[in-house]
Amino acid sequence: MSIPTEQRRISVDDAEIHVEITGSGPDLLLGAGLGGRGIFWARQIQQFAKYFRVITHDHRGCGKSTPGKTVSGVSQMADDLIAVMDALHIDTAHMVGHSTGGAIFQHIALEHPGRMHKLVLSCSWAGPDEYFVQLFAMRREILVKCGPAAYFASGTFLAMPSSHLQPQMQDSRAFMEERMAAFPGLEVELSRLDAVVGHDLRNELHKIQHETLCIGARDDQITPPGFTEELGRKIPGATTHLLDEGGHFCPIASAEAYSARLLQFLAP
C-alpha cells in the first residue's frame, strides 16, 4: 500500500511553489535538476517515505508551480526553498540535490548551514569547465534554433543510458508528448540554462562542514564523473561514490543501487 502524499502551494515572493509531502519522520528534501519537477524522484519517494518525511517541490516556473517565472540564478532558487522550509516550519533537514538541485543545496549549505543536516550532491558540479560550457551552449542553440522538441530529445539521449531508454521508446510520440507538456516556455528555460552555466562555488566549497555524500555515474555525459570527484575533494570529509552505470539520470536508470547507497548514508 502506498503512503499518501499531501499537496500544498506555498507563496514565495511573486510565485507559488507546488510542494508534495509524503511519509513521516526526519525531514528529507529532494531537489530536482534542470527540469525542476519533483516527479523526477518518483522512484525514490515511496521507499524513502518509510523512514523520512519526504518533501519535493516544483521550481518556480516549472511543473505545477506558478508558470512563466524566470530565475535570476541558482541563489534565487535556494532562497525559494528556504522560504518553503519556513512555511512548513522545517528548521533542519537532510537534503538530496540532483544536478541543478545539488547546485541549489550547495548555496544553502554555505548561506544557511544551520538549516541542513546531511547533504547529498547527486550528479552535480562545483563550477563549469570548457566541456560544460560548450555542452550547454549546444543545448541552448538546439532550443533556440530547433525548438523544444529537438531540445528535449537531445537532452534525453544525453541523460539516459541507451540500455534504459531504448525499451521505453516503443511509442516515440507518447514518449515525447509527456516531455513537451512539461516545457515551461522559452524564456523560463533559457533563464534556467543561464543559471546552470553561471553556477560556480569552487572557491567556497571548503567552508561546507556538513556530512556529505557526492554520488554520480561513470557514464554520465552531462556532469561527467570528474565533477562528482571534484566536489568530493573540495568538501572536507566528503564521501564520493560512483555507480558503474546509470548516466545523468542514474536515480531513474539505476534506481535500486542509487537508492540503496543514499539510504545507507542517510540512516541515523
mmCIF file of C-alpha atoms in Angstrom:
data_model
loop_
_atom_site.group_PDB
_atom_site.id
_atom_site.type_symbol
_atom_site.label_atom_id
_atom_site.label_comp_id
_atom_site.label_asym_id
_atom_site.label_seq_id
_atom_site.Cartn_x
_atom_site.Cartn_y
_atom_site.Cartn_z
ATOM 1 C CA MET A 1 0.000 0.000 0.000
ATOM 2 C CA SER A 2 1.398 3.382 -0.989
ATOM 3 C CA ILE A 3 1.976 6.119 1.561
ATOM 4 C CA PRO A 4 -0.390 9.087 0.984
ATOM 5 C CA THR A 5 1.015 12.335 -0.387
ATOM 6 C CA GLU A 6 -0.136 15.790 0.698
ATOM 7 C CA GLN A 7 -0.011 18.552 -1.909
ATOM 8 C CA ARG A 8 0.404 22.206 -0.979
ATOM 9 C CA ARG A 9 1.033 25.547 -2.684
ATOM 10 C CA ILE A 10 3.325 27.932 -0.842
ATOM 11 C CA SER A 11 3.600 31.627 -1.661
ATOM 12 C CA VAL A 12 7.182 32.763 -2.219
ATOM 13 C CA ASP A 13 7.613 36.386 -3.273
ATOM 14 C CA ASP A 14 5.924 36.628 -6.701
ATOM 15 C CA ALA A 15 5.327 32.902 -7.191
ATOM 16 C CA GLU A 16 3.504 29.955 -5.688
ATOM 17 C CA ILE A 17 5.616 26.833 -5.246
ATOM 18 C CA HIS A 18 3.994 23.412 -5.577
ATOM 19 C CA VAL A 19 5.106 21.107 -2.747
ATOM 20 C CA GLU A 20 4.396 17.437 -2.064
ATOM 21 C CA ILE A 21 4.892 15.796 1.336
ATOM 22 C CA THR A 22 4.993 12.023 1.831
ATOM 23 C CA GLY A 23 5.628 9.974 4.965
ATOM 24 C CA SER A 24 6.737 10.898 8.462
ATOM 25 C CA GLY A 25 9.967 11.061 10.398
ATOM 26 C CA PRO A 26 13.053 13.242 9.946
ATOM 27 C CA ASP A 27 12.621 15.772 7.149
ATOM 28 C CA LEU A 28 14.250 14.917 3.819
ATOM 29 C CA LEU A 29 14.237 17.424 0.956
ATOM 30 C CA LEU A 30 14.730 16.032 -2.549
ATOM 31 C CA GLY A 31 15.752 18.717 -5.055
ATOM 32 C CA ALA A 32 15.256 18.122 -8.785
ATOM 33 C CA GLY A 33 17.598 19.131 -11.594
ATOM 34 C CA LEU A 34 17.178 21.353 -14.643
ATOM 35 C CA GLY A 35 13.684 20.031 -15.352
ATOM 36 C CA GLY A 36 12.643 21.441 -11.983
ATOM 37 C CA ARG A 37 9.851 18.967 -11.202
ATOM 38 C CA GLY A 38 9.555 16.915 -8.040
ATOM 39 C CA ILE A 39 8.199 13.991 -10.062
ATOM 40 C CA PHE A 40 11.821 13.305 -11.026
ATOM 41 C CA TRP A 41 12.069 11.474 -7.688
ATOM 42 C CA ALA A 42 9.132 9.125 -8.351
ATOM 43 C CA ARG A 43 11.334 6.027 -7.925
ATOM 44 C CA GLN A 44 12.594 7.160 -4.517
ATOM 45 C CA ILE A 45 9.672 8.877 -2.784
ATOM 46 C CA GLN A 46 7.685 5.872 -1.559
ATOM 47 C CA GLN A 47 10.774 3.951 -0.492
ATOM 48 C CA PHE A 48 12.308 6.896 1.361
ATOM 49 C CA ALA A 49 8.955 7.805 2.936
ATOM 50 C CA LYS A 50 9.160 4.628 5.021
ATOM 51 C CA TYR A 51 11.908 6.325 7.022
ATOM 52 C CA PHE A 52 11.547 10.083 6.416
ATOM 53 C CA ARG A 53 9.040 12.843 5.788
ATOM 54 C CA VAL A 54 9.917 13.384 2.134
ATOM 55 C CA ILE A 55 9.399 16.863 0.678
ATOM 56 C CA THR A 56 9.654 17.566 -3.052
ATOM 57 C CA HIS A 57 8.833 20.780 -4.882
ATOM 58 C CA ASP A 58 8.490 22.144 -8.399
ATOM 59 C CA HIS A 59 10.878 25.029 -9.008
ATOM 60 C CA ARG A 60 9.408 28.435 -9.834
ATOM 61 C CA GLY A 61 8.133 28.444 -13.416
ATOM 62 C CA CYS A 62 8.153 24.628 -13.602
ATOM 63 C CA GLY A 63 5.612 21.855 -13.194
ATOM 64 C CA LYS A 64 2.635 22.839 -11.042
ATOM 65 C CA SER A 65 4.279 25.965 -9.619
ATOM 66 C CA THR A 66 3.320 29.394 -10.973
ATOM 67 C CA PRO A 67 4.134 29.317 -14.696
ATOM 68 C CA GLY A 68 6.166 31.894 -16.579
ATOM 69 C CA LYS A 69 8.566 32.697 -13.730
ATOM 70 C CA THR A 70 12.169 33.090 -14.832
ATOM 71 C CA VAL A 71 15.091 32.707 -12.437
ATOM 72 C CA SER A 72 17.907 35.158 -11.824
ATOM 73 C CA GLY A 73 20.315 32.446 -10.703
ATOM 74 C CA VAL A 74 20.768 29.387 -8.540
ATOM 75 C CA SER A 75 20.856 31.533 -5.393
ATOM 76 C CA GLN A 76 17.271 32.648 -6.055
ATOM 77 C CA MET A 77 16.154 29.015 -6.294
ATOM 78 C CA ALA A 78 17.908 28.392 -2.974
ATOM 79 C CA ASP A 79 16.041 31.336 -1.428
ATOM 80 C CA ASP A 80 12.765 29.874 -2.707
ATOM 81 C CA LEU A 81 13.481 26.608 -0.939
ATOM 82 C CA ILE A 82 14.394 28.308 2.335
ATOM 83 C CA ALA A 83 11.037 30.115 2.143
ATOM 84 C CA VAL A 84 9.316 26.756 1.586
ATOM 85 C CA MET A 85 11.088 25.356 4.653
ATOM 86 C CA ASP A 86 9.969 28.348 6.705
ATOM 87 C CA ALA A 87 6.359 27.905 5.585
ATOM 88 C CA LEU A 88 6.476 24.220 6.539
ATOM 89 C CA HIS A 89 8.158 25.022 9.883
ATOM 90 C CA ILE A 90 11.194 22.921 8.970
ATOM 91 C CA ASP A 91 14.203 24.008 10.983
ATOM 92 C CA THR A 92 16.694 21.412 9.742
ATOM 93 C CA ALA A 93 16.513 18.712 7.069
ATOM 94 C CA HIS A 94 18.586 16.209 5.183
ATOM 95 C CA MET A 95 18.970 17.454 1.604
ATOM 96 C CA VAL A 96 19.496 15.467 -1.593
ATOM 97 C CA GLY A 97 20.051 17.611 -4.676
ATOM 98 C CA HIS A 98 20.333 16.190 -8.164
ATOM 99 C CA SER A 99 22.304 18.206 -10.752
ATOM 100 C CA THR A 100 20.832 21.739 -10.515
ATOM 101 C CA GLY A 101 19.271 20.656 -7.217
ATOM 102 C CA GLY A 102 22.786 19.939 -5.996
ATOM 103 C CA ALA A 103 23.858 23.441 -7.002
ATOM 104 C CA ILE A 104 20.902 24.821 -5.016
ATOM 105 C CA PHE A 105 21.869 22.851 -1.930
ATOM 106 C CA GLN A 106 25.491 23.983 -2.180
ATOM 107 C CA HIS A 107 24.174 27.530 -1.762
ATOM 108 C CA ILE A 108 22.053 26.509 1.218
ATOM 109 C CA ALA A 109 24.964 24.670 2.846
ATOM 110 C CA LEU A 110 27.081 27.828 2.591
ATOM 111 C CA GLU A 111 24.482 30.532 3.254
ATOM 112 C CA HIS A 112 22.150 28.724 5.692
ATOM 113 C CA PRO A 113 24.296 25.997 7.249
ATOM 114 C CA GLY A 114 22.051 25.619 10.281
ATOM 115 C CA ARG A 115 19.121 24.537 8.102
ATOM 116 C CA MET A 116 20.884 21.424 6.801
ATOM 117 C CA HIS A 117 21.754 18.119 8.403
ATOM 118 C CA LYS A 118 23.270 15.616 5.932
ATOM 119 C CA LEU A 119 23.923 16.621 2.316
ATOM 120 C CA VAL A 120 23.855 14.523 -0.856
ATOM 121 C CA LEU A 121 25.138 16.053 -4.098
ATOM 122 C CA SER A 122 23.913 13.872 -6.948
ATOM 123 C CA CYS A 123 25.430 14.243 -10.432
ATOM 124 C CA SER A 124 26.192 17.863 -9.607
ATOM 125 C CA TRP A 125 29.162 20.168 -10.142
ATOM 126 C CA ALA A 126 31.195 22.817 -8.327
ATOM 127 C CA GLY A 127 31.621 25.064 -11.350
ATOM 128 C CA PRO A 128 31.806 24.838 -15.142
ATOM 129 C CA ASP A 129 34.745 23.813 -17.279
ATOM 130 C CA GLU A 130 35.102 24.160 -21.056
ATOM 131 C CA TYR A 131 33.326 20.843 -21.664
ATOM 132 C CA PHE A 132 30.368 22.004 -19.569
ATOM 133 C CA VAL A 133 30.234 25.448 -21.181
ATOM 134 C CA GLN A 134 30.279 24.015 -24.707
ATOM 135 C CA LEU A 135 27.716 21.329 -23.873
ATOM 136 C CA PHE A 136 25.217 23.860 -22.551
ATOM 137 C CA ALA A 137 25.935 26.284 -25.388
ATOM 138 C CA MET A 138 24.959 23.464 -27.737
ATOM 139 C CA ARG A 139 21.816 22.698 -25.747
ATOM 140 C CA ARG A 140 20.862 26.376 -25.776
ATOM 141 C CA GLU A 141 21.416 26.590 -29.552
ATOM 142 C CA ILE A 142 19.271 23.495 -30.133
ATOM 143 C CA LEU A 143 16.463 25.023 -28.071
ATOM 144 C CA VAL A 144 16.571 28.409 -29.827
ATOM 145 C CA LYS A 145 17.155 27.226 -33.398
ATOM 146 C CA CYS A 146 15.446 23.831 -33.472
ATOM 147 C CA GLY A 147 12.719 24.199 -30.855
ATOM 148 C CA PRO A 148 11.744 22.424 -27.643
ATOM 149 C CA ALA A 149 11.036 19.023 -29.234
ATOM 150 C CA ALA A 150 14.612 18.708 -30.503
ATOM 151 C CA TYR A 151 15.901 20.171 -27.241
ATOM 152 C CA PHE A 152 14.106 17.564 -25.130
ATOM 153 C CA ALA A 153 15.025 14.723 -27.474
ATOM 154 C CA SER A 154 18.724 15.578 -27.440
ATOM 155 C CA GLY A 155 18.688 16.143 -23.681
ATOM 156 C CA THR A 156 17.026 12.791 -23.083
ATOM 157 C CA PHE A 157 19.570 10.946 -25.219
ATOM 158 C CA LEU A 158 22.378 12.697 -23.322
ATOM 159 C CA ALA A 159 20.941 11.997 -19.881
ATOM 160 C CA MET A 160 19.743 8.413 -20.152
ATOM 161 C CA PRO A 161 21.715 5.258 -20.993
ATOM 162 C CA SER A 162 20.508 3.606 -24.181
ATOM 163 C CA SER A 163 20.008 0.313 -22.325
ATOM 164 C CA HIS A 164 17.343 2.003 -20.217
ATOM 165 C CA LEU A 165 15.937 4.359 -22.824
ATOM 166 C CA GLN A 166 15.524 2.070 -25.808
ATOM 167 C CA PRO A 167 12.891 -0.252 -24.251
ATOM 168 C CA GLN A 168 10.788 2.770 -23.267
ATOM 169 C CA MET A 169 10.630 4.205 -26.778
ATOM 170 C CA GLN A 170 8.243 1.736 -28.385
ATOM 171 C CA ASP A 171 5.873 4.669 -28.903
ATOM 172 C CA SER A 172 8.080 7.689 -29.567
ATOM 173 C CA ARG A 173 5.149 10.070 -29.913
ATOM 174 C CA ALA A 174 3.774 9.272 -26.457
ATOM 175 C CA PHE A 175 7.298 9.346 -25.032
ATOM 176 C CA MET A 176 7.896 12.919 -26.225
ATOM 177 C CA GLU A 177 4.401 14.244 -25.565
ATOM 178 C CA GLU A 178 4.896 13.992 -21.794
ATOM 179 C CA ARG A 179 8.153 15.927 -22.025
ATOM 180 C CA MET A 180 6.686 18.584 -24.290
ATOM 181 C CA ALA A 181 3.755 19.056 -21.901
ATOM 182 C CA ALA A 182 6.255 19.918 -19.165
ATOM 183 C CA PHE A 183 8.094 22.582 -21.190
ATOM 184 C CA PRO A 184 7.990 25.778 -19.094
ATOM 185 C CA GLY A 185 8.388 28.157 -22.040
ATOM 186 C CA LEU A 186 11.390 29.534 -23.891
ATOM 187 C CA GLU A 187 12.129 32.490 -21.625
ATOM 188 C CA VAL A 188 11.936 30.399 -18.460
ATOM 189 C CA GLU A 189 14.089 27.594 -19.857
ATOM 190 C CA LEU A 190 16.732 29.993 -21.145
ATOM 191 C CA SER A 191 16.931 31.646 -17.721
ATOM 192 C CA ARG A 192 17.446 28.223 -16.157
ATOM 193 C CA LEU A 193 20.202 27.342 -18.611
ATOM 194 C CA ASP A 194 21.915 30.643 -17.789
ATOM 195 C CA ALA A 195 21.650 29.850 -14.062
ATOM 196 C CA VAL A 196 23.255 26.452 -14.587
ATOM 197 C CA VAL A 197 26.234 27.781 -16.545
ATOM 198 C CA GLY A 198 26.651 30.650 -14.073
ATOM 199 C CA HIS A 199 26.926 28.392 -11.026
ATOM 200 C CA ASP A 200 30.475 28.356 -9.669
ATOM 201 C CA LEU A 201 31.272 27.823 -5.985
ATOM 202 C CA ARG A 202 34.668 26.167 -6.403
ATOM 203 C CA ASN A 203 36.350 28.688 -4.121
ATOM 204 C CA GLU A 204 33.706 28.353 -1.393
ATOM 205 C CA LEU A 205 33.127 24.625 -1.011
ATOM 206 C CA HIS A 206 35.913 24.179 1.549
ATOM 207 C CA LYS A 207 33.625 26.017 4.004
ATOM 208 C CA ILE A 208 30.953 23.278 3.922
ATOM 209 C CA GLN A 209 31.046 21.364 7.202
ATOM 210 C CA HIS A 210 28.090 19.022 6.725
ATOM 211 C CA GLU A 211 28.436 15.279 6.379
ATOM 212 C CA THR A 212 28.327 14.959 2.591
ATOM 213 C CA LEU A 213 27.934 12.216 0.001
ATOM 214 C CA CYS A 214 28.869 13.027 -3.585
ATOM 215 C CA ILE A 215 27.287 10.439 -5.877
ATOM 216 C CA GLY A 216 27.355 10.112 -9.651
ATOM 217 C CA ALA A 217 27.718 7.627 -12.500
ATOM 218 C CA ARG A 218 30.772 6.738 -14.544
ATOM 219 C CA ASP A 219 28.807 7.035 -17.813
ATOM 220 C CA ASP A 220 27.266 10.463 -17.089
ATOM 221 C CA GLN A 221 27.665 12.678 -20.177
ATOM 222 C CA ILE A 222 26.156 15.873 -18.725
ATOM 223 C CA THR A 223 28.078 16.036 -15.448
ATOM 224 C CA PRO A 224 30.895 13.513 -16.057
ATOM 225 C CA PRO A 225 32.332 11.677 -13.036
ATOM 226 C CA GLY A 226 35.202 14.152 -12.717
ATOM 227 C CA PHE A 227 32.693 16.731 -11.477
ATOM 228 C CA THR A 228 31.496 14.406 -8.696
ATOM 229 C CA GLU A 229 35.101 13.631 -7.766
ATOM 230 C CA GLU A 230 35.938 17.340 -7.663
ATOM 231 C CA LEU A 231 33.077 18.000 -5.247
ATOM 232 C CA GLY A 232 34.330 15.163 -3.081
ATOM 233 C CA ARG A 233 37.825 16.655 -2.988
ATOM 234 C CA LYS A 234 36.745 20.209 -2.236
ATOM 235 C CA ILE A 235 34.234 19.473 0.553
ATOM 236 C CA PRO A 236 36.073 18.499 3.756
ATOM 237 C CA GLY A 237 35.439 14.890 4.755
ATOM 238 C CA ALA A 238 33.035 14.204 1.886
ATOM 239 C CA THR A 239 32.480 10.654 0.625
ATOM 240 C CA THR A 240 32.476 10.042 -3.131
ATOM 241 C CA HIS A 241 30.596 7.148 -4.723
ATOM 242 C CA LEU A 242 30.413 6.447 -8.463
ATOM 243 C CA LEU A 243 27.884 3.977 -9.853
ATOM 244 C CA ASP A 244 29.139 1.886 -12.743
ATOM 245 C CA GLU A 245 26.183 2.890 -14.914
ATOM 246 C CA GLY A 246 23.011 4.951 -14.972
ATOM 247 C CA GLY A 247 24.094 8.104 -16.770
ATOM 248 C CA HIS A 248 22.992 11.536 -15.631
ATOM 249 C CA PHE A 249 19.582 10.139 -14.723
ATOM 250 C CA CYS A 250 21.006 7.374 -12.531
ATOM 251 C CA PRO A 251 18.276 7.940 -9.883
ATOM 252 C CA ILE A 252 15.935 6.589 -12.583
ATOM 253 C CA ALA A 253 18.098 4.255 -14.673
ATOM 254 C CA SER A 254 19.942 2.677 -11.712
ATOM 255 C CA ALA A 255 17.303 3.368 -9.080
ATOM 256 C CA GLU A 256 17.905 0.297 -6.905
ATOM 257 C CA ALA A 257 21.658 0.791 -6.475
ATOM 258 C CA TYR A 258 21.293 4.560 -6.218
ATOM 259 C CA SER A 259 18.580 4.485 -3.552
ATOM 260 C CA ALA A 260 20.361 1.831 -1.511
ATOM 261 C CA ARG A 261 23.514 3.967 -1.300
ATOM 262 C CA LEU A 262 21.551 7.048 -0.271
ATOM 263 C CA LEU A 263 19.633 5.199 2.433
ATOM 264 C CA GLN A 264 22.873 3.778 3.773
ATOM 265 C CA PHE A 265 24.278 7.296 4.021
ATOM 266 C CA LEU A 266 21.147 8.937 5.425
ATOM 267 C CA ALA A 267 20.462 6.317 8.082
ATOM 268 C CA PRO A 268 20.724 7.669 11.638
#
